[in-house]
Amino acid sequence: MRECLNSICLPMSHAELDTPEPTPGGEAPPAARKRPKPGERRVQILQALATMLEQPGAERITTAALAAKLEVSEAALYRHFASKAQMFEGLIEFIEQSVFTLINQITEREAEGPVQAARIVGMLIQFAEKNPGMTRVMVGDALVFENERLQQRMNQFFDKVEASLKQCLRVESEAAAPTVDARARASVLTAFIVGRLQRFARSGFKRMPSEHLEASLARIL
């Protein structure tokens, strides 16, 4: 997670080393590794996984490759996660918490309507640009051949995004539920987000999803 919208990520590094004290003979003793704090190793594993996903054209990531990147054994990974699916679930949880926290902030600060919807779309696009590895998870590229429940969870994620957009676009302020027009526009906006993220991931992160964003949203909204 090279750049994070929530300040829950630790710097990408292995366990830091103590500064060795010189011996009486003038030679420094071997550096001792600090034991990671509780939960720190889990975060390091997820950060390493996200970083590996940022490599354009990356193949399916194995636990062996992930362990090699962290310079630990595969057994060490399984002390923190029961399976690779759980590691991906950790990334999905980060995506969900980050995005829906920001959606709540937008809906609290902006009046309902096209401006609020545009802010949500822009936030998701920005999140993808700052977290390319997460983008591959969001569009499912990183989930091919993984547990089916992971893709189902990302499908539910976009369903919730669409529901938030529907609420933004209610035409009548008294309406208890979004109108037909609001539902249609929310569906189009969600498809637009997914399409932009897919293009970003499948171009090797060369085609920015924010390209002509304002003009595109102006036409939709």
CSV table of C-alpha atoms in Angstrom, one decimal:
chain,number,residue,atom,x,y,z
A,1,MET,CA,0.0,0.0,0.0
A,2,ARG,CA,2.5,2.6,-1.2
A,3,GLU,CA,0.1,5.5,-0.7
A,4,CYS,CA,-2.8,5.2,1.6
A,5,LEU,CA,-5.8,7.4,2.1
A,6,ASN,CA,-6.2,6.3,5.7
A,7,SER,CA,-3.2,6.6,8.0
A,8,ILE,CA,-3.3,2.9,9.0
A,9,CYS,CA,-0.3,1.7,7.0
A,10,LEU,CA,3.2,1.3,8.3
A,11,PRO,CA,6.2,2.1,6.2
A,12,MET,CA,7.2,-0.7,3.9
A,13,SER,CA,10.3,-2.2,5.6
A,14,HIS,CA,11.4,-5.4,7.3
A,15,ALA,CA,11.9,-5.5,11.0
A,16,GLU,CA,14.1,-2.5,11.9
A,17,LEU,CA,17.5,-3.1,13.3
A,18,ASP,CA,18.9,-1.9,16.6
A,19,THR,CA,21.9,0.3,16.4
A,20,PRO,CA,24.7,-1.9,17.6
A,21,GLU,CA,27.0,-0.7,20.3
A,22,PRO,CA,30.8,-1.1,19.6
A,23,THR,CA,32.6,-3.8,21.5
A,24,PRO,CA,35.7,-3.1,23.6
A,25,GLY,CA,37.8,-4.1,20.6
A,26,GLY,CA,36.1,-1.5,18.4
A,27,GLU,CA,34.0,-4.0,16.3
A,28,ALA,CA,30.3,-3.7,16.3
A,29,PRO,CA,28.4,-6.8,17.3
A,30,PRO,CA,25.9,-8.4,14.9
A,31,ALA,CA,22.8,-6.3,14.7
A,32,ALA,CA,19.8,-7.7,16.5
A,33,ARG,CA,16.3,-7.6,14.9
A,34,LYS,CA,13.5,-6.0,16.8
A,35,ARG,CA,10.5,-8.2,17.2
A,36,PRO,CA,7.6,-6.7,15.2
A,37,LYS,CA,4.8,-5.1,17.3
A,38,PRO,CA,1.5,-6.9,17.5
A,39,GLY,CA,-0.3,-6.7,14.1
A,40,GLU,CA,2.8,-5.1,12.5
A,41,ARG,CA,3.8,-8.2,10.6
A,42,ARG,CA,0.2,-8.6,9.2
A,43,VAL,CA,0.4,-5.1,7.8
A,44,GLN,CA,3.8,-5.7,6.3
A,45,ILE,CA,2.5,-8.8,4.6
A,46,LEU,CA,-0.5,-6.9,3.1
A,47,GLN,CA,1.8,-4.1,2.0
A,48,ALA,CA,4.1,-6.5,0.3
A,49,LEU,CA,1.2,-8.2,-1.5
A,50,ALA,CA,-0.2,-4.8,-2.6
A,51,THR,CA,3.3,-3.8,-3.9
A,52,MET,CA,3.6,-7.0,-5.9
A,53,LEU,CA,0.2,-6.4,-7.4
A,54,GLU,CA,1.5,-3.0,-8.7
A,55,GLN,CA,3.8,-4.6,-11.1
A,56,PRO,CA,2.3,-4.3,-14.6
A,57,GLY,CA,1.5,-7.7,-16.1
A,58,ALA,CA,2.2,-9.4,-12.8
A,59,GLU,CA,1.3,-13.1,-12.8
A,60,ARG,CA,-0.6,-14.9,-10.1
A,61,ILE,CA,1.2,-14.2,-6.8
A,62,THR,CA,2.2,-17.3,-4.9
A,63,THR,CA,2.8,-17.4,-1.1
A,64,ALA,CA,6.4,-18.6,-1.9
A,65,ALA,CA,7.1,-15.4,-3.9
A,66,LEU,CA,5.5,-13.3,-1.2
A,67,ALA,CA,7.5,-15.0,1.5
A,68,ALA,CA,10.7,-14.4,-0.6
A,69,LYS,CA,9.9,-10.7,-0.9
A,70,LEU,CA,9.6,-10.4,2.9
A,71,GLU,CA,12.6,-12.7,3.5
A,72,VAL,CA,10.6,-15.0,5.7
A,73,SER,CA,9.4,-18.5,5.4
A,74,GLU,CA,5.9,-19.5,4.1
A,75,ALA,CA,5.2,-20.9,7.5
A,76,ALA,CA,5.7,-17.4,8.9
A,77,LEU,CA,3.0,-16.1,6.6
A,78,TYR,CA,0.6,-18.7,7.8
A,79,ARG,CA,1.1,-17.7,11.4
A,80,HIS,CA,-0.7,-14.5,10.6
A,81,PHE,CA,-3.1,-15.6,7.8
A,82,ALA,CA,-4.7,-19.0,7.5
A,83,SER,CA,-4.7,-18.8,3.7
A,84,LYS,CA,-3.8,-16.5,0.8
A,85,ALA,CA,-7.6,-15.8,0.5
A,86,GLN,CA,-7.4,-14.2,3.9
A,87,MET,CA,-4.6,-12.0,2.8
A,88,PHE,CA,-6.7,-10.8,-0.1
A,89,GLU,CA,-9.6,-10.3,2.3
A,90,GLY,CA,-7.3,-8.0,4.3
A,91,LEU,CA,-6.7,-5.9,1.2
A,92,ILE,CA,-10.5,-5.8,0.5
A,93,GLU,CA,-11.2,-4.7,4.0
A,94,PHE,CA,-8.7,-1.8,3.6
A,95,ILE,CA,-10.5,-0.8,0.4
A,96,GLU,CA,-13.9,-1.0,2.0
A,97,GLN,CA,-13.0,0.9,5.1
A,98,SER,CA,-11.1,3.6,3.1
A,99,VAL,CA,-13.8,4.2,0.5
A,100,PHE,CA,-16.9,4.0,2.6
A,101,THR,CA,-15.4,6.3,5.3
A,102,LEU,CA,-14.7,8.8,2.6
A,103,ILE,CA,-18.2,8.4,1.1
A,104,ASN,CA,-19.7,9.1,4.5
A,105,GLN,CA,-17.6,12.3,4.8
A,106,ILE,CA,-18.7,13.4,1.3
A,107,THR,CA,-22.4,12.8,2.0
A,108,GLU,CA,-22.1,14.7,5.3
A,109,ARG,CA,-20.4,17.8,3.7
A,110,GLU,CA,-22.1,18.1,0.4
A,111,ALA,CA,-25.8,18.6,-0.4
A,112,GLU,CA,-27.5,15.7,-2.2
A,113,GLY,CA,-27.4,15.9,-6.0
A,114,PRO,CA,-25.0,15.7,-8.9
A,115,VAL,CA,-22.1,17.5,-7.1
A,116,GLN,CA,-22.2,14.9,-4.3
A,117,ALA,CA,-22.2,12.1,-6.8
A,118,ALA,CA,-19.4,13.6,-8.8
A,119,ARG,CA,-17.3,13.9,-5.6
A,120,ILE,CA,-17.8,10.2,-4.9
A,121,VAL,CA,-16.8,9.2,-8.4
A,122,GLY,CA,-13.7,11.5,-8.2
A,123,MET,CA,-12.7,10.1,-4.8
A,124,LEU,CA,-12.9,6.5,-6.1
A,125,ILE,CA,-10.8,7.4,-9.2
A,126,GLN,CA,-8.2,9.2,-7.0
A,127,PHE,CA,-8.1,6.1,-4.7
A,128,ALA,CA,-7.4,3.9,-7.7
A,129,GLU,CA,-4.6,6.2,-9.0
A,130,LYS,CA,-2.9,6.3,-5.6
A,131,ASN,CA,-3.3,2.5,-5.0
A,132,PRO,CA,-2.7,0.7,-8.3
A,133,GLY,CA,-2.3,-2.7,-6.6
A,134,MET,CA,-5.7,-2.2,-5.0
A,135,THR,CA,-7.2,-1.4,-8.4
A,136,ARG,CA,-6.3,-4.8,-9.6
A,137,VAL,CA,-8.2,-6.3,-6.7
A,138,MET,CA,-11.2,-4.0,-7.2
A,139,VAL,CA,-11.6,-5.0,-10.9
A,140,GLY,CA,-11.0,-8.6,-10.2
A,141,ASP,CA,-7.8,-9.1,-12.2
A,142,ALA,CA,-5.9,-10.1,-9.1
A,143,LEU,CA,-8.6,-12.5,-8.0
A,144,VAL,CA,-8.6,-14.8,-11.0
A,145,PHE,CA,-8.0,-18.4,-9.8
A,146,GLU,CA,-8.5,-17.2,-6.2
A,147,ASN,CA,-11.4,-18.1,-3.9
A,148,GLU,CA,-14.7,-17.3,-5.5
A,149,ARG,CA,-16.0,-15.4,-2.4
A,150,LEU,CA,-13.4,-12.7,-3.0
A,151,GLN,CA,-14.9,-11.7,-6.3
A,152,GLN,CA,-18.4,-11.9,-4.8
A,153,ARG,CA,-17.2,-9.5,-2.1
A,154,MET,CA,-15.9,-7.0,-4.6
A,155,ASN,CA,-19.2,-7.3,-6.5
A,156,GLN,CA,-21.0,-6.3,-3.3
A,157,PHE,CA,-18.6,-3.4,-2.8
A,158,PHE,CA,-19.7,-1.9,-6.2
A,159,ASP,CA,-23.3,-2.6,-5.4
A,160,LYS,CA,-22.9,-0.5,-2.2
A,161,VAL,CA,-21.2,2.2,-4.2
A,162,GLU,CA,-24.1,2.3,-6.6
A,163,ALA,CA,-26.6,2.5,-3.7
A,164,SER,CA,-24.7,5.5,-2.4
A,165,LEU,CA,-24.8,7.2,-5.8
A,166,LYS,CA,-28.6,6.5,-6.0
A,167,GLN,CA,-29.1,8.3,-2.7
A,168,CYS,CA,-27.1,11.2,-3.9
A,169,LEU,CA,-29.2,11.6,-7.1
A,170,ARG,CA,-32.7,11.5,-5.6
A,171,VAL,CA,-34.5,14.2,-7.6
A,172,GLU,CA,-37.2,15.0,-5.0
A,173,SER,CA,-35.8,15.8,-1.6
A,174,GLU,CA,-38.9,14.3,0.0
A,175,ALA,CA,-38.5,11.0,-1.8
A,176,ALA,CA,-37.9,8.0,0.5
A,177,ALA,CA,-36.3,6.1,-2.3
A,178,PRO,CA,-34.3,7.0,-5.4
A,179,THR,CA,-36.3,7.8,-8.5
A,180,VAL,CA,-36.0,5.8,-11.7
A,181,ASP,CA,-33.8,8.5,-13.2
A,182,ALA,CA,-31.5,8.4,-10.2
A,183,ARG,CA,-31.2,4.6,-10.4
A,184,ALA,CA,-30.3,4.8,-14.1
A,185,ARG,CA,-27.7,7.5,-13.6
A,186,ALA,CA,-26.2,5.7,-10.6
A,187,SER,CA,-25.9,2.5,-12.7
A,188,VAL,CA,-24.2,4.5,-15.5
A,189,LEU,CA,-21.8,6.1,-13.1
A,190,THR,CA,-20.9,2.8,-11.5
A,191,ALA,CA,-20.2,1.2,-14.9
A,192,PHE,CA,-18.1,4.3,-15.7
A,193,ILE,CA,-16.0,3.8,-12.6
A,194,VAL,CA,-15.4,0.1,-13.2
A,195,GLY,CA,-14.5,0.8,-16.8
A,196,ARG,CA,-12.0,3.5,-15.9
A,197,LEU,CA,-10.4,1.2,-13.3
A,198,GLN,CA,-10.2,-1.7,-15.7
A,199,ARG,CA,-8.6,0.4,-18.4
A,200,PHE,CA,-6.1,1.7,-15.8
A,201,ALA,CA,-5.1,-1.8,-14.7
A,202,ARG,CA,-5.0,-3.4,-18.1
A,203,SER,CA,-2.9,-0.6,-19.6
A,204,GLY,CA,-0.2,-1.4,-17.1
A,205,PHE,CA,-1.3,1.7,-15.1
A,206,LYS,CA,-0.5,4.0,-18.1
A,207,ARG,CA,-4.0,5.2,-18.9
A,208,MET,CA,-5.0,7.4,-15.9
A,209,PRO,CA,-8.6,6.9,-14.8
A,210,SER,CA,-8.9,10.6,-14.2
A,211,GLU,CA,-8.3,11.4,-17.9
A,212,HIS,CA,-11.0,14.0,-19.0
A,213,LEU,CA,-12.9,13.2,-15.8
A,214,GLU,CA,-14.7,16.5,-15.3
A,215,ALA,CA,-15.8,16.6,-19.0
A,216,SER,CA,-17.0,13.0,-18.8
A,217,LEU,CA,-19.0,13.5,-15.6
A,218,ALA,CA,-20.5,16.7,-17.0
A,219,ARG,CA,-22.0,14.7,-19.8
A,220,ILE,CA,-23.3,11.9,-17.6
A,221,LEU,CA,-24.7,14.2,-14.9
